[in-house]
Amino acid sequence: MTTLTTLKKFKKDGTKFTCLTCYDAMFARMMDKAQIDTILIGDSLGMVVQGHDSTLPVSVDDMAYHTANVARSNEQALILADLPFMSYTILSDAIANSRKLMQAGAHVIKIEGGRELCELVTTLAQAGTPTCVHLGLTPQSVNVFGGYKVQGRGDEAANKLLDDVKAVVEAGAALILLECVPADLAKMVTQAVSVPVIGIGAGADTDGQVLVMHDMLGMVHGRVPRFVHDFLTDERNTEHSIAGAFALYQQSVREGSFPSEQHKFS
Ligand code: KIV
């Protein structure tokens, strides 16, 4: 069973680890078989399962329902679950909503933001709930960013992101997730902190990699993001199966062949 201690050891040893989003029982079982290290019940389910055009409509009850479905069907992975949009703005709401997701089977709660999350991160850590803080392109803030755009470009933005990461780690964050940031910045952040850093569109030098499951199976609605690779039709997936795609992803991340140059931002 993968734990936070396992991921810390992976970081220390330089062993790259995997994460995939998952929302239901059958895929959770297949990810168990492929020995995917960590699973994220992402609020991306608003887009890939519910058909919304953003993650904003997702509720805490939606997250708890999908977390329970995944958690009862996977024995091996560390399970992360997203607190959805505006469900953690008020501290007492955040605590109650985190409890729901932990009781549904999550091991770690993921929240989006920066240093403004420090009080929440410390409170949850003291209450036995580890957090993963998601920075860079945080999809719940799409309306602030004016679209899904690369973040952390330029010295000022890069320094702010690095300072925010250091602040939340100091406050007790157990994991960091960086989305769509320049690869050099992600490398700098990964080297600057003792906790494992997971990347998506953040280059090859983070400790772990995450992809949305539908994306890596080639099920993309609209433009294919630069950081996505289709493991289902990859010729190395000789079985042409979903199980083969998960296994190939696990192998490619471990051996360092994914992500490659073409998947990164500068
Ligand atoms: O909700 C989600 O799937 C995520 C990933 C994109 C990291 O946050």
XYZ file of N, CA and C and ligand atoms in Angstrom:
806
model
N 0.863 -1.211 0.000
C 0.000 0.000 0.000
C 0.894 1.254 0.000
N 0.601 2.156 -0.921
C 1.384 3.390 -1.004
C 0.908 4.372 0.072
N 1.858 4.940 0.794
C 1.530 5.940 1.812
C 2.367 7.189 1.543
N 2.138 8.211 2.342
C 2.960 9.422 2.199
C 4.429 9.101 2.474
N 4.660 8.154 3.381
C 6.043 7.747 3.682
C 6.694 7.125 2.443
N 5.898 6.311 1.708
C 6.422 5.717 0.470
C 6.830 6.828 -0.507
N 5.964 7.828 -0.642
C 6.248 8.889 -1.623
C 7.480 9.703 -1.200
N 7.638 9.906 0.102
C 8.830 10.632 0.600
C 10.093 9.836 0.275
N 9.984 8.526 0.434
C 11.135 7.668 0.129
C 11.422 7.709 -1.383
N 10.345 7.682 -2.182
C 10.523 7.783 -3.636
C 11.279 9.077 -3.968
N 10.866 10.162 -3.320
C 11.529 11.451 -3.607
C 13.023 11.353 -3.257
N 13.294 10.809 -2.081
C 14.679 10.710 -1.613
C 15.522 9.847 -2.573
N 14.907 8.745 -3.041
C 15.642 7.800 -3.904
C 15.641 8.220 -5.381
N 14.843 9.238 -5.719
C 14.741 9.619 -7.134
C 13.855 8.680 -7.942
N 12.966 7.950 -7.268
C 12.024 7.060 -7.981
C 10.783 7.867 -8.372
N 10.528 7.964 -9.657
C 9.367 8.747 -10.123
C 8.084 7.954 -9.889
N 7.030 8.643 -9.430
C 5.778 7.924 -9.153
C 4.618 8.462 -9.979
N 3.568 7.628 -10.052
C 2.425 7.938 -10.913
C 1.183 8.332 -10.113
N 0.371 9.118 -10.776
C -0.971 9.436 -10.290
C -1.868 9.517 -11.524
N -3.070 8.982 -11.410
C -4.088 9.165 -12.458
C -5.384 9.578 -11.789
N -6.176 10.356 -12.482
C -7.507 10.628 -11.945
C -8.365 9.382 -12.153
N -9.337 9.211 -11.280
C -10.229 8.053 -11.358
C -11.528 8.446 -10.657
N -12.642 7.912 -11.157
C -13.931 8.341 -10.611
C -14.875 7.169 -10.326
N -14.473 5.955 -10.717
C -15.401 4.834 -10.496
C -14.667 3.533 -10.181
N -15.462 2.515 -9.849
C -14.919 1.276 -9.296
C -14.093 0.474 -10.298
N -14.604 0.302 -11.509
C -13.918 -0.594 -12.451
C -12.544 -0.050 -12.827
N -12.477 1.248 -13.111
C -11.166 1.817 -13.434
C -10.239 1.779 -12.208
N -10.810 1.945 -11.022
C -9.989 1.878 -9.802
C -9.363 0.498 -9.666
N -10.137 -0.551 -10.016
C -9.592 -1.921 -9.962
C -8.476 -2.099 -10.985
N -8.695 -1.551 -12.182
C -7.670 -1.703 -13.229
C -6.393 -0.946 -12.853
N -6.563 0.186 -12.199
C -5.371 0.952 -11.766
C -4.634 0.209 -10.656
N -5.390 -0.520 -9.837
C -4.783 -1.356 -8.792
C -3.871 -2.392 -9.452
N -4.397 -3.032 -10.462
C -3.630 -4.076 -11.177
C -2.369 -3.508 -11.813
N -2.486 -2.288 -12.355
C -1.333 -1.661 -13.021
C -0.369 -1.032 -12.013
N -0.722 -1.127 -10.720
C 0.106 -0.601 -9.633
C 0.382 0.901 -9.758
N -0.666 1.627 -10.195
C -0.588 3.091 -10.194
C -0.416 3.521 -8.730
N 0.572 4.381 -8.481
C 0.961 4.663 -7.091
C -0.076 5.487 -6.327
N -0.614 6.491 -6.997
C -1.603 7.354 -6.322
C -2.756 7.637 -7.286
N -3.938 7.812 -6.696
C -5.133 8.088 -7.504
C -5.726 9.403 -7.022
N -6.153 10.211 -7.970
C -6.819 11.470 -7.615
C -8.273 11.422 -8.056
N -9.192 11.572 -7.091
C -10.573 11.806 -7.469
C -10.642 13.314 -7.663
N -10.475 13.697 -8.917
C -10.359 15.130 -9.237
C -11.723 15.733 -9.481
N -11.824 17.033 -9.209
C -13.083 17.699 -9.556
C -13.181 17.900 -11.071
N -12.150 17.439 -11.807
C -12.253 17.345 -13.269
C -13.425 16.446 -13.654
N -13.957 15.694 -12.696
C -15.140 14.872 -12.985
C -16.299 15.748 -13.452
N -16.281 17.010 -13.066
C -17.312 17.936 -13.545
C -17.305 18.036 -15.055
N -16.095 17.925 -15.642
C -15.980 18.045 -17.096
C -16.063 16.670 -17.781
N -15.301 15.683 -17.282
C -15.228 14.412 -18.023
C -16.361 13.445 -17.694
N -17.006 13.616 -16.539
C -18.118 12.711 -16.184
C -19.465 13.428 -16.315
N -19.515 14.665 -15.810
C -20.808 15.359 -15.747
C -21.104 16.240 -16.971
N -20.079 16.528 -17.780
C -20.307 17.292 -19.007
C -20.365 18.798 -18.850
N -19.882 19.320 -17.724
C -19.826 20.775 -17.570
C -18.604 21.328 -18.312
N -18.569 22.663 -18.476
C -17.405 23.223 -19.173
C -16.334 23.740 -18.212
N -16.518 23.479 -16.901
C -15.490 23.807 -15.920
C -15.715 22.900 -14.714
N -14.852 23.041 -13.700
C -15.002 22.230 -12.482
C -15.916 22.908 -11.456
N -16.355 24.112 -11.741
C -17.073 24.902 -10.734
C -18.392 24.295 -10.237
N -19.167 23.613 -11.091
C -20.457 23.096 -10.580
C -20.357 21.877 -9.648
N -19.182 21.305 -9.475
C -19.050 20.063 -8.691
C -19.319 20.338 -7.206
N -20.078 19.436 -6.572
C -20.416 19.617 -5.154
C -19.583 18.682 -4.277
N -19.603 18.945 -2.981
C -18.907 18.070 -2.031
C -19.542 16.675 -2.068
N -20.859 16.603 -2.194
C -21.518 15.295 -2.249
C -21.090 14.507 -3.493
N -20.935 15.204 -4.623
C -20.414 14.527 -5.829
C -19.042 13.931 -5.518
N -18.189 14.731 -4.908
C -16.822 14.273 -4.624
C -16.836 13.081 -3.669
N -17.702 13.143 -2.649
C -17.759 12.057 -1.663
C -18.259 10.765 -2.327
N -19.251 10.902 -3.213
C -19.811 9.733 -3.918
C -18.726 9.041 -4.754
N -18.003 9.821 -5.552
C -16.984 9.213 -6.427
C -15.783 8.717 -5.614
N -15.455 9.417 -4.548
C -14.333 8.975 -3.699
C -14.651 7.610 -3.091
N -15.865 7.447 -2.609
C -16.254 6.160 -2.007
C -16.204 5.046 -3.053
N -16.676 5.325 -4.271
C -16.670 4.301 -5.330
C -15.254 3.836 -5.649
N -14.338 4.793 -5.696
C -12.937 4.461 -6.004
C -12.283 3.761 -4.819
N -12.491 4.321 -3.619
C -11.757 3.826 -2.442
C -12.091 2.375 -2.122
N -13.341 1.978 -2.375
C -13.683 0.586 -2.035
C -13.183 -0.392 -3.092
N -12.602 0.120 -4.164
C -12.218 -0.758 -5.280
C -10.719 -0.724 -5.569
N -9.954 -0.078 -4.715
C -8.499 -0.020 -4.923
C -7.810 -0.187 -3.575
N -6.885 -1.135 -3.512
C -6.239 -1.418 -2.228
C -4.843 -0.837 -2.129
N -4.249 -0.548 -3.294
C -2.815 -0.281 -3.360
C -2.464 1.218 -3.292
N -3.280 2.047 -3.938
C -2.867 3.441 -4.153
C -3.152 4.350 -2.960
N -2.369 5.404 -2.862
C -2.699 6.514 -1.962
C -3.804 7.316 -2.660
N -4.883 7.608 -1.934
C -6.042 8.233 -2.573
C -6.179 9.696 -2.184
N -6.118 10.554 -3.210
C -6.288 12.000 -3.023
C -7.678 12.382 -3.520
N -8.332 13.308 -2.829
C -9.639 13.786 -3.310
C -9.677 15.306 -3.237
N -10.290 15.894 -4.258
C -10.392 17.358 -4.340
C -11.513 17.912 -3.482
N -11.243 18.944 -2.729
C -12.339 19.771 -2.197
C -12.757 20.683 -3.346
N -14.045 20.692 -3.712
C -14.447 21.474 -4.884
C -14.568 22.983 -4.609
N -14.861 23.684 -5.685
C -14.951 25.149 -5.704
C -15.743 25.711 -4.516
N -15.144 26.656 -3.808
C -15.774 27.412 -2.716
C -16.243 26.544 -1.548
N -15.696 25.318 -1.449
C -16.101 24.464 -0.324
C -15.106 24.550 0.824
N -14.074 25.404 0.649
C -13.075 25.524 1.715
C -12.671 26.966 1.958
N -13.540 27.892 1.557
C -13.249 29.312 1.754
C -13.396 29.683 3.233
N -14.387 29.066 3.875
C -14.623 29.322 5.310
C -14.077 28.129 6.081
N -13.276 28.400 7.109
C -12.549 27.337 7.804
C -13.471 26.219 8.309
N -14.603 26.600 8.910
C -15.481 25.559 9.477
C -16.082 24.686 8.365
N -16.402 25.293 7.207
C -16.886 24.501 6.055
C -15.794 23.549 5.596
N -14.593 24.078 5.523
C -13.461 23.283 5.017
C -13.239 22.056 5.890
N -13.357 22.236 7.193
C -13.140 21.110 8.118
C -14.251 20.071 7.924
N -15.498 20.529 7.897
C -16.627 19.593 7.737
C -16.551 18.868 6.385
N -16.191 19.597 5.331
C -16.137 18.982 3.998
C -14.952 18.016 3.862
N -13.849 18.347 4.507
C -12.690 17.431 4.501
C -13.067 16.148 5.224
N -13.783 16.284 6.327
C -14.204 15.086 7.070
C -15.040 14.178 6.161
N -15.969 14.775 5.388
C -16.798 13.960 4.477
C -15.936 13.159 3.503
N -14.933 13.820 2.928
C -14.113 13.129 1.925
C -13.197 12.093 2.568
N -12.671 12.402 3.749
C -11.821 11.417 4.440
C -12.670 10.202 4.845
N -13.884 10.464 5.305
C -14.743 9.344 5.707
C -15.231 8.540 4.496
N -15.204 9.172 3.323
C -15.557 8.440 2.093
C -14.389 7.583 1.600
N -13.201 7.795 2.172
C -12.074 6.924 1.804
C -10.819 7.625 1.324
N -10.832 8.969 1.286
C -9.609 9.687 0.874
C -8.538 9.565 1.956
N -7.287 9.600 1.507
C -6.165 9.635 2.458
C -5.565 11.044 2.544
N -5.777 11.829 1.489
C -5.211 13.182 1.396
C -6.259 14.069 0.725
N -6.378 15.311 1.219
C -7.325 16.262 0.628
C -6.547 17.266 -0.230
N -7.005 17.454 -1.469
C -6.332 18.431 -2.349
C -7.128 19.729 -2.388
N -6.380 20.822 -2.274
C -6.979 22.159 -2.300
C -6.148 23.056 -3.215
N -6.813 24.006 -3.850
C -6.135 24.875 -4.818
C -5.869 26.250 -4.215
N -4.659 26.749 -4.428
C -4.353 28.108 -3.952
C -2.909 28.234 -3.529
N -2.646 29.271 -2.716
C -1.277 29.541 -2.284
C -1.223 29.792 -0.788
N -0.468 30.833 -0.411
C -0.211 31.055 1.018
C -1.474 31.346 1.827
N -2.555 31.786 1.169
C -3.817 32.026 1.888
C -4.395 30.736 2.488
N -3.862 29.593 2.074
C -4.354 28.305 2.586
C -3.621 27.845 3.840
N -2.615 28.633 4.293
C -1.740 28.154 5.384
C -2.517 27.775 6.644
N -3.452 28.623 7.049
C -4.182 28.329 8.292
C -4.960 27.003 8.153
N -5.604 26.838 6.998
C -6.370 25.614 6.753
C -5.453 24.385 6.737
N -4.325 24.519 6.060
C -3.375 23.394 5.967
C -2.929 22.958 7.365
N -2.599 23.920 8.209
C -2.134 23.597 9.568
C -3.270 22.973 10.381
N -4.457 23.565 10.281
C -5.603 23.050 11.046
C -5.896 21.606 10.654
N -5.913 21.333 9.352
C -6.221 19.972 8.901
C -5.116 19.003 9.317
N -3.864 19.421 9.199
C -2.751 18.533 9.589
C -2.872 18.179 11.069
N -3.203 19.171 11.872
C -3.328 18.908 13.317
C -4.514 17.990 13.617
N -5.493 17.974 12.695
C -6.672 17.130 12.901
C -6.528 15.779 12.183
N -5.324 15.456 11.713
C -5.088 14.144 11.115
C -5.419 14.060 9.641
N -5.480 15.189 8.975
C -5.832 15.206 7.550
C -4.718 15.853 6.729
N -3.946 15.039 6.010
C -2.879 15.619 5.183
C -3.457 16.336 3.967
N -2.752 17.353 3.515
C -3.216 18.098 2.339
C -2.196 18.050 1.208
N -2.734 18.134 -0.007
C -1.929 18.357 -1.208
C -2.350 19.728 -1.720
N -1.423 20.654 -1.832
C -1.779 22.002 -2.310
C -1.433 22.105 -3.802
N -2.432 22.485 -4.580
C -2.362 22.550 -6.048
C -2.116 24.013 -6.432
N -0.992 24.256 -7.117
C -0.632 25.626 -7.516
C -0.333 25.660 -9.018
N -0.126 26.876 -9.531
C 0.087 27.064 -10.965
C -1.264 27.325 -11.595
N -1.593 26.555 -12.634
C -2.935 26.676 -13.227
C -3.907 25.917 -12.330
N -4.667 26.654 -11.559
C -5.647 26.052 -10.648
C -7.022 26.228 -11.297
N -7.598 25.125 -11.819
C -8.798 25.254 -12.656
C -10.000 25.916 -11.967
N -10.065 25.848 -10.628
C -11.189 26.512 -9.946
C -11.111 28.036 -10.100
N -9.938 28.549 -10.499
C -9.778 30.006 -10.673
C -9.761 30.402 -12.147
N -10.344 29.546 -13.003
C -10.299 29.821 -14.441
C -10.856 31.202 -14.781
N -11.848 31.657 -14.010
C -12.442 32.966 -14.313
C -11.547 34.126 -13.878
N -10.660 33.851 -12.937
C -9.677 34.873 -12.540
C -8.579 34.940 -13.607
N -8.155 33.784 -14.092
C -7.070 33.730 -15.084
C -7.555 34.150 -16.475
N -8.859 34.079 -16.719
C -9.385 34.378 -18.059
C -9.099 33.252 -19.043
N -9.045 32.015 -18.551
C -8.813 30.862 -19.431
C -7.802 29.925 -18.797
N -7.599 28.778 -19.479
C -6.649 27.765 -18.975
C -5.272 28.089 -19.559
N -4.491 28.874 -18.804
C -3.224 29.398 -19.345
C -2.052 28.978 -18.470
N -0.880 28.854 -19.087
C 0.340 28.541 -18.335
C 0.570 29.638 -17.294
N 0.961 29.237 -16.091
C 1.198 30.177 -14.984
C 2.684 30.170 -14.595
N 3.103 31.210 -13.881
C 4.468 31.228 -13.326
C 5.531 31.670 -14.314
N 5.119 32.292 -15.427
C 6.116 32.770 -16.392
C 6.615 34.147 -15.953
N 7.892 34.396 -16.107
C 8.474 35.685 -15.692
C 8.924 35.599 -14.242
N 9.912 36.440 -13.892
C 10.541 36.363 -12.556
C 9.547 36.595 -11.426
N 8.695 37.618 -11.599
C 7.789 37.975 -10.500
C 6.815 36.828 -10.189
N 6.212 36.297 -11.239
C 5.241 35.207 -11.039
C 5.931 33.946 -10.520
N 7.135 33.686 -11.025
C 7.864 32.490 -10.590
C 8.242 32.613 -9.114
N 8.733 33.790 -8.715
C 9.116 33.975 -7.302
C 7.909 33.870 -6.391
N 6.776 34.407 -6.846
C 5.563 34.326 -6.018
C 5.153 32.862 -5.839
N 5.191 32.112 -6.928
C 4.798 30.702 -6.817
C 5.739 29.947 -5.865
N 7.041 30.200 -6.013
C 8.013 29.515 -5.144
C 7.779 29.888 -3.677
N 7.533 31.175 -3.422
C 7.275 31.621 -2.034
C 5.994 30.992 -1.490
N 4.974 30.907 -2.333
C 3.712 30.290 -1.902
C 3.921 28.816 -1.547
N 4.678 28.117 -2.386
C 4.941 26.692 -2.107
C 5.663 26.560 -0.771
N 6.698 27.383 -0.566
C 7.460 27.285 0.693
C 6.548 27.562 1.888
N 5.654 28.525 1.748
C 4.759 28.893 2.863
C 3.807 27.735 3.210
N 3.211 27.111 2.195
C 2.255 26.026 2.516
C 2.979 24.780 3.030
N 4.190 24.561 2.566
C 4.969 23.418 3.085
C 5.332 23.694 4.543
N 5.743 24.918 4.819
C 6.045 25.312 6.212
C 4.805 25.142 7.095
N 3.633 25.408 6.521
C 2.370 25.283 7.275
C 1.961 23.826 7.480
N 2.592 22.900 6.733
C 2.304 21.484 6.965
C 1.755 20.718 5.773
N 1.766 21.307 4.582
C 1.276 20.566 3.402
C 2.125 19.307 3.199
N 1.456 18.202 2.878
C 2.159 16.925 2.722
C 2.621 16.706 1.289
N 1.911 17.312 0.333
C 2.228 17.168 -1.086
C 1.968 18.493 -1.786
N 2.663 18.676 -2.894
C 2.416 19.836 -3.761
C 2.061 19.300 -5.144
N 1.104 19.949 -5.803
C 0.806 19.602 -7.196
C 0.956 20.870 -8.028
N 1.750 20.793 -9.075
C 1.970 21.943 -9.964
C 1.363 21.650 -11.322
N 0.508 22.556 -11.783
C -0.131 22.351 -13.099
C 0.270 23.475 -14.057
N 0.701 23.090 -15.242
C 1.003 24.029 -16.331
C 1.883 25.191 -15.890
N 3.088 24.856 -15.527
C 4.103 25.870 -15.213
C 5.360 25.523 -16.013
N 6.233 26.506 -16.272
C 7.465 26.201 -17.001
C 8.263 25.101 -16.291
N 8.855 24.214 -17.093
C 9.563 23.058 -16.527
C 10.705 23.483 -15.598
N 11.389 24.577 -15.931
C 12.523 25.024 -15.081
C 12.031 25.446 -13.706
N 10.872 26.108 -13.683
C 10.304 26.539 -12.396
C 9.885 25.310 -11.575
N 9.261 24.346 -12.231
C 8.830 23.130 -11.521
C 10.038 22.398 -10.940
N 11.128 22.388 -11.684
C 12.349 21.737 -11.198
C 12.874 22.466 -9.945
N 12.874 23.792 -10.022
C 13.361 24.601 -8.894
C 12.514 24.349 -7.642
N 11.181 24.331 -7.837
C 10.266 24.097 -6.706
C 10.519 22.707 -6.120
N 10.647 21.714 -7.001
C 10.824 20.322 -6.549
C 12.091 20.189 -5.708
N 13.137 20.901 -6.126
C 14.405 20.813 -5.379
C 14.371 21.619 -4.088
N 13.456 22.608 -4.035
C 13.445 23.524 -2.881
C 12.680 22.982 -1.675
N 11.837 21.964 -1.901
C 11.008 21.493 -0.784
C 11.267 20.015 -0.478
N 10.987 19.655 0.779
C 11.242 18.272 1.212
C 10.064 17.358 0.885
N 8.894 17.923 0.604
C 7.722 17.071 0.337
C 7.654 16.732 -1.155
N 7.041 15.591 -1.490
C 6.932 15.208 -2.906
C 6.094 16.211 -3.719
N 6.545 16.454 -4.950
C 5.853 17.376 -5.860
C 5.363 16.568 -7.063
N 4.072 16.709 -7.358
C 3.451 16.021 -8.504
C 3.235 17.072 -9.597
N 3.498 16.693 -10.837
C 3.344 17.670 -11.920
C 2.391 17.199 -13.002
N 1.758 18.186 -13.641
C 0.977 17.941 -14.870
C 1.258 19.145 -15.763
N 1.870 18.912 -16.905
C 2.314 20.042 -17.721
C 3.382 20.836 -17.003
N 4.235 20.140 -16.248
C 5.270 20.813 -15.449
C 6.645 20.186 -15.698
N 6.776 19.454 -16.795
C 8.070 18.880 -17.161
C 8.367 17.578 -16.439
N 9.597 17.106 -16.666
C 9.972 15.751 -16.223
C 10.620 15.720 -14.853
N 10.875 16.896 -14.258
C 11.704 16.897 -13.044
C 10.930 16.940 -11.735
N 9.601 16.906 -11.804
C 8.851 16.777 -10.549
C 8.988 15.328 -10.073
N 8.631 15.095 -8.793
C 8.816 13.751 -8.236
C 7.805 12.753 -8.799
N 6.610 13.234 -9.098
C 5.560 12.371 -9.646
C 4.866 13.066 -10.804
N 4.056 12.290 -11.533
C 3.287 12.824 -12.668
C 1.832 12.452 -12.495
N 0.950 13.356 -12.903
C -0.479 13.043 -12.907
C -1.063 13.389 -14.283
N -2.017 12.588 -14.729
C -2.801 12.912 -15.918
C -4.266 12.610 -15.626
N -5.130 13.319 -16.305
C -6.553 12.972 -16.276
C -6.712 11.674 -17.081
N -7.363 10.675 -16.472
C -7.450 9.348 -17.091
C -8.015 9.412 -18.517
N -9.076 10.170 -18.706
C -9.689 10.217 -20.034
C -8.688 10.758 -21.067
N -7.901 11.755 -20.674
C -6.911 12.340 -21.598
C -5.904 11.286 -22.044
N -5.391 10.512 -21.068
C -4.316 9.561 -21.439
C -4.864 8.328 -22.153
N -6.201 8.229 -22.219
C -6.826 7.173 -23.028
C -7.326 7.744 -24.368
N -6.931 8.979 -24.650
C -7.276 9.581 -25.934
C -8.703 10.085 -26.015
N -9.384 10.166 -24.867
C -10.771 10.656 -24.877
C -10.766 12.127 -24.502
N -10.534 12.970 -25.492
C -10.396 14.409 -25.247
C -11.480 15.140 -26.028
N -12.170 16.042 -25.329
C -13.221 16.845 -25.960
C -12.575 18.195 -26.298
N -12.433 18.501 -27.597
C -11.791 19.769 -27.970
C -10.293 19.604 -28.135
N -9.562 20.685 -27.841
C -8.113 20.724 -28.084
C -7.366 19.785 -27.132
N -6.400 19.049 -27.673
C -5.594 18.153 -26.823
C -4.491 18.984 -26.173
N -4.455 19.033 -24.825
C -3.388 19.819 -24.186
C -2.005 19.267 -24.546
N -1.044 20.163 -24.628
C 0.322 19.814 -25.024
C 0.944 18.708 -24.154
N 0.568 18.689 -22.877
C 1.221 17.770 -21.944
C 0.614 16.364 -21.956
N -0.403 16.150 -22.797
C -1.100 14.850 -22.813
C -0.451 13.900 -23.811
N -0.336 12.645 -23.400
C 0.066 11.591 -24.334
C -1.016 10.511 -24.322
N -1.341 10.004 -25.502
C -2.352 8.954 -25.620
C -1.659 7.587 -25.481
N -1.807 6.977 -24.311
C -1.156 5.687 -24.049
C -1.960 4.509 -24.600
N -3.213 4.770 -24.988
C -4.035 3.667 -25.518
C -3.576 3.289 -26.929
N -3.317 4.304 -27.754
C -2.926 4.005 -29.145
C -1.409 3.971 -29.331
N -0.664 4.218 -28.258
C 0.806 4.124 -28.329
C 1.189 2.715 -28.800
N 2.105 2.646 -29.775
C 2.437 1.307 -30.338
C 3.062 0.363 -29.314
N 3.608 0.923 -28.207
C 4.181 0.043 -27.173
C 3.077 -0.653 -26.366
N 1.833 -0.162 -26.481
C 0.697 -0.832 -25.840
C 0.229 -1.933 -26.788
N 0.974 -3.027 -26.776
C 0.771 -4.054 -27.807
C -0.596 -4.719 -27.703
N -1.179 -4.734 -26.488
C -2.526 -5.325 -26.335
C -3.619 -4.379 -26.823
N -3.267 -3.098 -27.059
C -4.255 -2.061 -27.411
C -5.387 -2.029 -26.390
N -5.055 -2.192 -25.122
C -6.087 -2.254 -24.088
C -5.927 -1.120 -23.079
N -6.980 -0.890 -22.328
C -6.923 0.124 -21.268
C -5.937 -0.329 -20.188
N -6.002 -1.624 -19.854
C -5.054 -2.148 -18.846
C -3.620 -1.928 -19.327
N -3.400 -2.167 -20.630
C -2.065 -1.963 -21.202
C -1.651 -0.498 -21.154
N -2.608 0.405 -21.369
C -2.313 1.849 -21.327
C -1.893 2.272 -19.921
N -2.601 1.757 -18.912
C -2.231 2.098 -17.520
C -0.833 1.559 -17.202
N -0.571 0.316 -17.638
C 0.738 -0.299 -17.353
C 1.858 0.468 -18.069
N 1.585 0.908 -19.304
C 2.601 1.642 -20.068
C 2.874 3.010 -19.446
N 1.826 3.649 -18.964
C 1.993 4.936 -18.264
C 2.870 4.740 -17.026
N 2.545 3.714 -16.233
C 3.316 3.431 -15.013
C 4.793 3.221 -15.369
N 5.028 2.411 -16.404
C 6.402 2.090 -16.815
C 7.111 3.348 -17.352
N 6.400 4.150 -18.152
C 7.028 5.314 -18.792
C 7.422 6.371 -17.775
N 6.571 6.562 -16.762
C 6.909 7.551 -15.724
C 8.074 7.034 -14.882
N 8.004 5.776 -14.469
C 9.083 5.189 -13.638
C 10.441 5.294 -14.328
N 10.462 4.955 -15.645
C 11.762 4.931 -16.333
C 12.158 6.326 -16.829
N 11.249 7.300 -16.720
C 11.593 8.681 -17.079
C 11.391 9.007 -18.551
N 10.688 8.157 -19.304
C 10.476 8.477 -20.723
C 9.234 9.342 -20.945
N 8.379 9.448 -19.913
C 7.246 10.386 -19.958
C 7.273 11.225 -18.692
N 7.106 12.540 -18.795
C 6.922 13.321 -20.015
C 8.253 13.585 -20.708
N 8.176 13.902 -22.014
C 9.396 14.220 -22.756
C 9.356 15.699 -23.141
N 10.353 16.131 -23.907
C 10.503 17.544 -24.301
C 9.205 18.132 -24.875
N 8.537 17.318 -25.726
C 7.369 17.851 -26.443
C 6.189 18.148 -25.503
N 6.230 17.610 -24.262
C 5.110 17.798 -23.336
C 5.300 18.981 -22.408
N 6.494 19.621 -22.474
C 6.768 20.626 -21.437
C 6.562 22.061 -21.913
N 6.383 22.972 -20.966
C 6.283 24.402 -21.260
C 7.577 25.088 -20.814
N 7.939 26.168 -21.539
C 9.134 26.913 -21.105
C 8.719 28.360 -20.838
O -9.258 17.724 -10.977
C -8.261 17.219 -11.531
O -8.333 16.242 -12.280
C -6.959 17.820 -11.264
C -5.822 17.378 -12.138
C -5.843 18.124 -13.410
C -4.512 17.532 -11.457
O -6.839 18.648 -10.425
